[in-house]
Every structure is written in C-alpha cells, then in structure tokens.
Short mmCIF file of C-alpha atoms in Angstrom, two decimals:
data_model
loop_
_atom_site.label_atom_id
_atom_site.label_comp_id
_atom_site.label_asym_id
_atom_site.label_seq_id
_atom_site.Cartn_x
_atom_site.Cartn_y
_atom_site.Cartn_z
CA MET A 9 0.00 0.00 0.00
CA VAL A 10 1.22 3.49 -0.85
CA ARG A 11 0.14 6.45 1.28
CA GLU A 12 1.36 10.03 0.97
CA LYS A 13 1.00 13.03 3.25
CA VAL A 14 -1.50 15.60 1.93
CA ARG A 15 -0.12 19.09 1.39
CA VAL A 16 -2.52 21.87 0.47
CA SER A 17 -1.41 24.15 -2.35
CA THR A 18 -2.66 27.73 -2.54
CA ARG A 19 -1.24 28.32 -6.02
CA THR A 20 -2.01 26.42 -9.19
CA LEU A 21 -4.57 23.64 -9.42
CA GLN A 22 -2.94 20.24 -9.06
CA TRP A 23 -3.80 16.63 -8.28
CA LYS A 24 -1.97 13.74 -6.67
CA CYS A 25 -2.51 10.15 -5.57
CA VAL A 26 -2.55 10.07 -1.76
CA GLU A 27 -3.28 6.36 -1.34
CA SER A 28 -2.97 3.29 -3.54
CA ARG A 29 -3.29 -0.42 -2.83
CA ALA A 30 -4.18 -3.77 -4.40
CA ASP A 31 -6.36 -5.83 -2.05
CA ASN A 32 -6.27 -8.73 -4.51
CA LYS A 33 -6.03 -9.34 -8.26
CA ARG A 34 -9.62 -8.23 -8.78
CA LEU A 35 -9.85 -5.31 -6.37
CA TYR A 36 -7.69 -2.18 -6.66
CA TYR A 37 -8.16 0.98 -4.63
CA GLY A 38 -6.94 4.53 -5.18
CA ARG A 39 -7.56 7.86 -3.44
CA PHE A 40 -6.81 11.11 -5.25
CA LEU A 41 -6.72 14.76 -4.25
CA LEU A 42 -7.46 17.83 -6.39
CA SER A 43 -6.81 21.31 -4.99
CA PRO A 44 -7.19 24.20 -4.50
CA LEU A 45 -10.75 24.73 -5.77
CA ARG A 46 -13.16 27.60 -5.33
CA LYS A 47 -16.37 27.08 -3.43
CA GLY A 48 -18.74 24.88 -5.43
CA GLN A 49 -16.17 23.66 -7.95
CA ALA A 50 -15.38 20.48 -6.02
CA ASP A 51 -18.98 19.31 -6.16
CA THR A 52 -19.22 20.09 -9.88
CA ILE A 53 -16.09 18.09 -10.70
CA GLY A 54 -16.83 15.30 -8.22
CA ILE A 55 -20.31 14.54 -9.57
CA ALA A 56 -19.17 14.61 -13.20
CA MET A 57 -16.13 12.42 -12.53
CA ARG A 58 -18.15 9.83 -10.59
CA ARG A 59 -20.67 9.50 -13.43
CA ALA A 60 -17.88 9.25 -16.01
CA LEU A 61 -16.00 6.65 -13.94
CA LEU A 62 -19.05 4.43 -13.53
CA GLY A 63 -20.68 4.88 -16.92
CA GLU A 64 -18.23 6.07 -19.57
CA ILE A 65 -15.29 3.65 -19.29
CA GLU A 66 -15.26 0.56 -21.50
CA GLY A 67 -14.55 -2.93 -20.24
CA THR A 68 -14.21 -6.41 -21.73
CA CYS A 69 -16.45 -9.34 -20.78
CA ILE A 70 -17.54 -12.80 -21.89
CA THR A 71 -21.02 -12.23 -23.31
CA ARG A 72 -21.95 -15.63 -24.77
CA ALA A 73 -21.16 -19.32 -24.36
CA LYS A 74 -21.96 -22.04 -26.88
CA SER A 75 -21.95 -25.84 -26.70
CA GLU A 76 -23.98 -28.26 -28.77
CA LYS A 77 -24.00 -30.83 -25.93
CA ILE A 78 -26.00 -28.59 -23.59
CA PRO A 79 -29.80 -29.15 -23.88
CA HIS A 80 -30.79 -26.03 -21.87
CA GLU A 81 -29.37 -23.52 -19.39
CA TYR A 82 -30.61 -25.24 -16.24
CA SER A 83 -29.53 -28.75 -17.19
CA THR A 84 -26.80 -30.83 -15.56
CA LEU A 85 -24.15 -32.84 -17.41
CA VAL A 86 -22.80 -36.23 -16.41
CA GLY A 87 -19.29 -35.94 -15.04
CA ILE A 88 -19.53 -32.20 -14.27
CA GLN A 89 -20.17 -31.12 -10.69
CA GLU A 90 -21.71 -27.74 -11.56
CA SER A 91 -24.92 -27.14 -13.46
CA VAL A 92 -24.84 -25.27 -16.77
CA HIS A 93 -26.27 -22.19 -15.04
CA GLU A 94 -23.46 -22.25 -12.44
CA ILE A 95 -20.85 -22.53 -15.20
CA LEU A 96 -22.34 -19.49 -16.94
CA MET A 97 -22.26 -17.54 -13.67
CA ASN A 98 -18.60 -18.48 -13.18
CA LEU A 99 -17.79 -17.30 -16.71
CA LYS A 100 -19.47 -14.00 -15.87
CA GLU A 101 -16.93 -13.49 -13.06
CA VAL A 102 -13.89 -13.78 -15.37
CA VAL A 103 -12.16 -10.37 -15.55
CA LEU A 104 -10.51 -9.47 -18.85
CA ARG A 105 -8.24 -6.65 -19.98
CA SER A 106 -7.93 -5.87 -23.70
CA ASN A 107 -7.39 -3.31 -26.44
CA LEU A 108 -9.69 -5.06 -28.88
CA CYS A 109 -12.56 -3.44 -30.75
CA GLY A 110 -15.85 -5.21 -31.39
CA THR A 111 -16.50 -8.90 -30.80
CA HIS A 112 -13.95 -11.72 -30.75
CA ASN A 113 -14.03 -15.47 -30.16
CA ALA A 114 -12.43 -17.61 -27.46
CA SER A 115 -12.86 -21.18 -26.30
CA ILE A 116 -12.37 -23.78 -23.57
CA CYS A 117 -11.24 -27.34 -24.37
CA PHE A 118 -10.51 -29.36 -21.25
CA ARG A 119 -10.15 -33.09 -20.61
CA GLY A 120 -11.24 -34.35 -17.17
CA PRO A 121 -11.00 -35.19 -14.45
CA GLY A 122 -9.82 -31.90 -13.00
CA SER A 123 -10.75 -28.32 -12.23
CA VAL A 124 -11.36 -25.88 -15.08
CA THR A 125 -10.16 -22.34 -14.32
CA ALA A 126 -9.77 -19.11 -16.26
CA GLN A 127 -6.24 -20.10 -17.32
CA ASP A 128 -7.78 -22.85 -19.49
CA ILE A 129 -9.54 -20.26 -21.69
CA ILE A 130 -7.93 -19.93 -25.13
CA ILE A 131 -8.04 -16.19 -25.82
CA PRO A 132 -6.94 -13.84 -28.65
CA PRO A 133 -3.44 -12.27 -28.32
CA SER A 134 -4.89 -8.84 -27.52
CA VAL A 135 -6.81 -10.13 -24.46
CA GLU A 136 -5.38 -10.70 -20.98
CA ILE A 137 -7.01 -12.61 -18.12
CA VAL A 138 -6.61 -10.66 -14.87
CA ASP A 139 -7.14 -13.59 -12.48
CA ASN A 140 -6.26 -17.03 -13.88
CA THR A 141 -7.46 -18.77 -10.72
CA GLN A 142 -11.15 -17.96 -11.30
CA HIS A 143 -13.02 -21.28 -11.02
CA ILE A 144 -15.30 -22.32 -13.90
CA ALA A 145 -16.16 -26.03 -13.49
CA SER A 146 -15.11 -29.29 -11.81
CA LEU A 147 -14.92 -32.43 -13.98
CA THR A 148 -15.19 -35.67 -12.00
CA GLU A 149 -14.87 -38.10 -14.93
CA PRO A 150 -12.58 -38.42 -18.00
CA ILE A 151 -14.83 -36.44 -20.32
CA ASP A 152 -14.22 -33.51 -22.67
CA LEU A 153 -15.62 -30.05 -21.94
CA CYS A 154 -15.65 -27.87 -25.07
CA ILE A 155 -17.27 -24.44 -24.91
CA GLY A 156 -17.11 -21.64 -27.48
CA LEU A 157 -17.02 -18.14 -26.01
CA GLN A 158 -17.75 -14.66 -27.32
CA ILE A 159 -15.73 -11.73 -25.94
CA GLU A 160 -16.95 -8.17 -26.34
CA LYS A 161 -15.80 -4.70 -25.33
CA ASN A 162 -18.50 -2.25 -24.31
CA ARG A 163 -19.63 -0.01 -21.47
CA GLY A 164 -22.26 -0.15 -18.74
CA TYR A 165 -24.33 -3.21 -17.84
CA CYS A 166 -25.86 -5.48 -20.47
CA ILE A 167 -28.73 -7.79 -19.48
CA LYS A 168 -28.99 -10.92 -21.60
CA THR A 169 -32.00 -11.13 -23.90
CA PRO A 170 -33.99 -14.36 -23.70
CA ASN A 171 -33.90 -16.64 -26.73
CA ASN A 172 -34.75 -20.24 -27.49
CA CYS A 173 -31.06 -21.28 -27.55
CA GLN A 174 -31.71 -23.80 -30.30
CA ASP A 175 -28.12 -23.44 -31.54
CA GLY A 176 -26.70 -24.18 -28.09
CA SER A 177 -25.73 -20.54 -27.59
CA TYR A 178 -26.38 -18.92 -24.20
CA PRO A 179 -26.04 -15.16 -23.57
CA ILE A 180 -24.37 -14.03 -20.34
CA ASP A 181 -25.14 -10.87 -18.38
CA ALA A 182 -22.14 -8.59 -18.81
CA VAL A 183 -20.85 -6.02 -16.33
CA PHE A 184 -18.54 -4.04 -18.61
CA MET A 185 -17.75 -1.44 -15.93
CA PRO A 186 -14.09 -1.74 -14.78
CA VAL A 187 -14.86 0.69 -11.94
CA ARG A 188 -16.77 -1.12 -9.22
CA ASN A 189 -17.38 1.95 -7.08
CA ALA A 190 -16.45 5.63 -6.92
CA ASN A 191 -16.99 8.22 -4.21
CA HIS A 192 -16.07 11.85 -3.76
CA SER A 193 -15.76 13.95 -0.62
CA ILE A 194 -15.18 17.67 -0.12
CA HIS A 195 -13.18 19.40 2.61
CA SER A 196 -13.22 23.19 3.02
CA TYR A 197 -10.51 25.40 4.48
CA GLY A 198 -9.89 29.13 4.84
CA ASN A 199 -12.18 31.96 5.95
CA GLY A 200 -14.44 34.45 4.22
CA ASN A 201 -13.55 35.27 0.65
CA GLU A 202 -10.41 33.13 0.91
CA LYS A 203 -12.36 29.91 1.44
CA HIS A 204 -11.25 27.01 -0.76
CA GLU A 205 -12.10 23.35 -1.19
CA LEU A 206 -10.26 20.05 -1.45
CA LEU A 207 -11.76 17.29 -3.60
CA PHE A 208 -11.01 13.68 -2.71
CA LEU A 209 -11.87 10.93 -5.20
CA GLU A 210 -11.99 7.27 -4.14
CA ILE A 211 -11.94 4.64 -6.90
CA TRP A 212 -12.29 0.86 -6.70
CA THR A 213 -11.60 -1.17 -9.88
CA ASN A 214 -11.86 -4.86 -10.83
CA GLY A 215 -8.17 -5.13 -11.75
CA SER A 216 -8.55 -4.68 -15.50
CA LEU A 217 -7.62 -1.02 -14.94
CA THR A 218 -5.75 0.63 -12.11
CA PRO A 219 -7.58 3.51 -10.38
CA LYS A 220 -5.09 5.94 -11.96
CA GLU A 221 -5.81 4.56 -15.45
CA ALA A 222 -9.55 4.78 -14.76
CA LEU A 223 -9.20 8.42 -13.68
CA HIS A 224 -7.26 9.21 -16.87
CA GLU A 225 -9.81 7.44 -19.08
CA ALA A 226 -12.79 9.14 -17.42
CA SER A 227 -11.12 12.55 -17.79
CA ARG A 228 -10.50 11.92 -21.50
CA ASN A 229 -14.12 10.94 -22.03
CA LEU A 230 -15.36 14.10 -20.31
CA ILE A 231 -13.03 16.24 -22.43
CA ASP A 232 -14.32 14.53 -25.59
CA LEU A 233 -17.89 15.45 -24.62
CA PHE A 234 -17.09 19.15 -24.14
CA ILE A 235 -14.64 19.75 -27.02
CA PRO A 236 -17.41 20.54 -29.57
CA PHE A 237 -18.54 23.54 -27.52
CA LEU A 238 -15.02 25.02 -27.63
CA HIS A 239 -15.02 25.22 -31.42
CA ALA A 240 -18.68 25.97 -32.13
CA GLU A 241 -19.60 29.29 -33.69
CA GLU A 242 -21.59 31.41 -31.29
CA GLY A 243 -24.46 31.85 -33.72
CA ASN A 244 -25.03 28.12 -33.98
CA LEU A 245 -25.45 27.67 -30.25
CA PHE A 246 -28.44 29.93 -29.79
CA LEU A 247 -31.85 29.30 -31.29
CA ASP A 248 -34.43 31.85 -32.32
CA LEU A 249 -37.45 30.24 -30.69
CA GLU A 250 -39.96 32.57 -32.38
CA ASP A 251 -38.84 31.82 -35.95
CA ASN A 252 -37.89 28.17 -35.38
CA GLN A 253 -40.51 26.73 -33.04
CA ASP A 254 -40.58 23.37 -34.82
CA LYS A 255 -36.87 23.14 -35.65
CA PHE A 256 -33.93 22.41 -33.42
CA PRO A 257 -30.82 22.74 -35.60
CA LEU A 258 -27.63 21.65 -33.89
CA PRO A 259 -24.24 21.95 -35.58
CA LEU A 260 -22.54 18.75 -36.66
CA PHE A 261 -19.13 18.50 -35.03
CA THR A 262 -16.87 16.29 -37.11
CA PHE A 263 -13.11 16.00 -37.24
CA HIS A 264 -12.90 17.57 -40.73
CA ASN A 265 -15.32 20.46 -40.12
CA ARG A 266 -13.76 21.54 -36.85
CA VAL A 267 -10.24 21.56 -38.30
CA ALA A 268 -11.43 23.36 -41.44
CA LYS A 269 -13.01 26.13 -39.35
CA LEU A 270 -9.86 26.53 -37.28
CA ARG A 271 -7.70 26.81 -40.41
CA LYS A 272 -10.13 29.21 -42.08
CA ASN A 273 -10.17 31.52 -39.07
CA LYS A 274 -6.37 31.26 -38.80
CA LYS A 275 -6.58 30.23 -35.16
CA GLU A 276 -3.94 28.22 -33.41
CA ILE A 277 -4.96 24.56 -33.34
CA ALA A 278 -4.97 23.02 -29.89
CA PHE A 279 -3.43 19.72 -30.93
CA LYS A 280 -3.49 18.34 -27.43
CA TYR A 281 -7.30 18.64 -27.33
CA ILE A 282 -7.88 16.75 -30.60
CA PHE A 283 -8.00 13.03 -29.86
CA ILE A 284 -7.12 10.38 -32.44
CA ASP A 285 -10.45 8.60 -31.97
CA GLN A 286 -12.15 11.66 -33.51
CA SER A 287 -10.42 11.09 -36.85
CA GLU A 288 -11.21 8.67 -39.68
CA LEU A 289 -8.48 6.23 -38.67
CA SER A 290 -9.38 2.56 -38.95
CA PRO A 291 -10.15 0.72 -35.67
CA ARG A 292 -7.00 -1.40 -36.00
CA ILE A 293 -4.71 1.64 -36.39
CA TYR A 294 -6.48 3.43 -33.54
CA THR A 295 -5.96 0.40 -31.28
CA CYS A 296 -2.25 0.21 -32.11
CA LEU A 297 -1.75 3.92 -31.39
CA LYS A 298 -3.68 3.80 -28.13
CA ARG A 299 -1.67 0.75 -27.02
CA SER A 300 1.47 2.87 -27.48
CA ASN A 301 0.02 5.71 -25.33
CA ILE A 302 -0.75 7.92 -28.34
CA HIS A 303 -4.09 9.53 -27.49
CA THR A 304 -4.01 13.02 -29.00
CA LEU A 305 -2.85 14.61 -32.23
CA LEU A 306 -0.01 16.21 -30.24
CA ASP A 307 1.16 12.75 -29.14
CA LEU A 308 1.10 11.64 -32.77
CA LEU A 309 3.03 14.65 -34.07
CA ASN A 310 5.75 13.99 -31.50
CA LYS A 311 6.40 10.63 -33.15
CA SER A 312 8.46 10.12 -36.29
CA GLN A 313 7.67 7.71 -39.12
CA GLU A 314 10.48 5.59 -37.75
CA ASP A 315 8.80 5.49 -34.32
CA LEU A 316 5.50 4.36 -35.83
CA MET A 317 7.11 1.54 -37.79
CA LYS A 318 8.61 0.17 -34.56
CA MET A 319 5.13 -0.27 -33.05
CA GLU A 320 3.75 -3.78 -32.79
CA HIS A 321 1.47 -4.88 -35.66
CA PHE A 322 2.07 -1.59 -37.52
CA ARG A 323 2.55 -1.68 -41.29
CA ILE A 324 3.83 0.75 -43.90
CA GLU A 325 0.27 1.10 -45.25
CA ASP A 326 -0.84 2.31 -41.81
CA VAL A 327 1.87 4.98 -41.76
CA LYS A 328 0.82 6.15 -45.24
CA GLN A 329 -2.80 6.45 -44.09
CA ILE A 330 -1.80 8.53 -41.07
CA LEU A 331 0.44 10.76 -43.22
CA GLY A 332 -2.40 11.32 -45.65
CA ILE A 333 -4.86 12.33 -42.92
CA VAL A 334 -2.42 14.66 -41.14
CA GLU A 335 -1.28 16.30 -44.38
CA LYS A 336 -4.83 16.64 -45.69
CA HIS A 337 -6.27 18.43 -42.66
CA PHE A 338 -3.22 20.20 -41.22
CA SER A 339 -0.68 20.46 -44.06
CA ILE A 340 1.86 18.87 -41.74
CA ASN A 341 4.26 16.05 -42.44
CA LEU A 342 5.61 13.67 -39.81
CA ARG A 343 9.38 13.74 -39.74
CA LYS A 344 10.98 10.60 -41.13
CA ASN A 345 13.61 10.18 -38.43
CA LYS A 346 14.32 11.38 -34.92
CA PHE A 347 16.33 14.56 -34.51
#
C-alpha cells in the first residue's frame, strides 16, 4: 500500500494520488486529491467524474457461451459437478483486460478429471485474463468439456435477452464497468472570501484497470464530450425560438469540419485537445496507437515515421494512411527520423 502526506497548495490547481493499494487481483483501490478549488467547484467536478467513472469507461467481458452438448441452461451434465447455469455464472466473473474493438471469439477445451479455471480459456493475443485462478467447473470423470465463447468490449451493464437457444448458444449478463465503485468527498478550508475546497476521489476497480488509469480514461471521455462547444460558432449555439418553433438545428461536429473552421479563421490549433479517436483512422490503427500511449494529435506529431514503424502490428500502409490524414487536414508532415 502506498500512502502520501497531503499538502494543500494555494497556487495552481494540481492533483496527486494520496493512497494506492491492491487488495487482490480483482480489487484495486486509489484515493486522489485535487486542490485548491473555489467554493462549489469540487462538487461540480466530483459529480461529473463519478458519473464518467461508472458509466463512460469501457470494459471487456464474456457475453456468450456455446456448446452443442447442452440441452438447456438449467440442465446438468454427467461428469460435471456444476450445473450449466453455475458454469455461466462463473464465466461472468472472469475479468478481462484488452485493447480489442468489437466482438472476438475464445474457447475452452478441457479433458477431465480436473478443475477448469480461467487459465484454461484460449483467448486472442490482444486479451489478458486478470485472475487465472477464477473457477469455472469441476470435472469428475474423464470427459471432454468444449465451450465456445464470445468476448466483447462495451460499457455499462448489459442484461442478456432471452432466446430459445436452439443453436446451443447462451447469452451471459455482462458487467462491462471496470470501476466497481467511486466516491467523492469535499473538505473546506480558509475563511471568508479566501475559502477554498479540497476534492477527494476514491476509486475501486476490478483489476482490469488501475484507479489511476480509470481516472485518466474518465477525464478523457469528459473532455471529448465538451470539445465541440469550444469550437462551435456562437451563432449556432443559440436558437431563435420565435422563428424556429418546430426546428432544433444543432451543428454537426466532425473532425474535418472543426479543423477546417480553425484553419479558415487562422486560429492556433490546440493539438493536445484533438484526440485520435475523432479522426477517420481505422479501428486497427487506432488500437495500435492507443496501445502505445498515443491519445491526441499532439502525441502523434511527436512521433516520427520511424517510431510508428517500430510499433507492434504496424505496417507501412498504416503509416501512409496517417500521413495522408495529417497532411490533408493540417498540411503537416511527420518527420521521417528522430532529430
């Protein structure tokens, strides 16, 4: 466990981790401090961050299991101690960490007798099992247990939809939320007009993300939601209710349009506020960049073509696509080599 002494700053706004610990592989805890804040600001930030932590961060789960030998969800199989329903509930508890996009396949092929755990799951290279000791089933006889699995990355909580399961496929309730709980507390100090606030954020995660990573991801998601308002023309934000009672025109904020407006108005482009997931990059390229901690256009421009080619699973065609996008919208070329 890491614990630091809290020191209150009266100058610039800053944050720090004051406590960090791992209770087990599937329970991480972190406590963070943000200060100094004016009266009311701590509550504004705390509420927004808690909602973003619990609802805006993506996680990876097993969402479906398939086996032709299973007649129905509540059946029992000879040689297996658990019922099919118990096996599905155990699969629901498997915690995964991944950079994948969309849906991928995995499987279990185990020969009994013995205990089937999460380490027996055959997963794609981009997926990592957080706790390999998670129990799935106990085989008491020399039989084969073969189950096809579907892995998906999403957000929130997904309740399985009932179906007739004629193909032997069974949906599993998925808790995609990596953050299990988040709280915020406010402490005031000072007197009169000099009164300030301290904001404490407490974050518990399931181990697929550390609390610090969750805080970073939630902050990015909040920034993404507010960026359009920074670049919107003032006239587009206000509606004439008398002339447009039946219309509600909102501006479309796309990567191209926002950049075009900035160039047209000859304003300085805030590269660090333009995230790569707002561009037309393919999902595979986006995943590779994010895995290398490249999140914004500024991060990308700080890399050379040589740096990109050293990234795992990156091809020359991917570099050409990035060069084309950057040159098209910003008239900038990535340097070929490091200085």
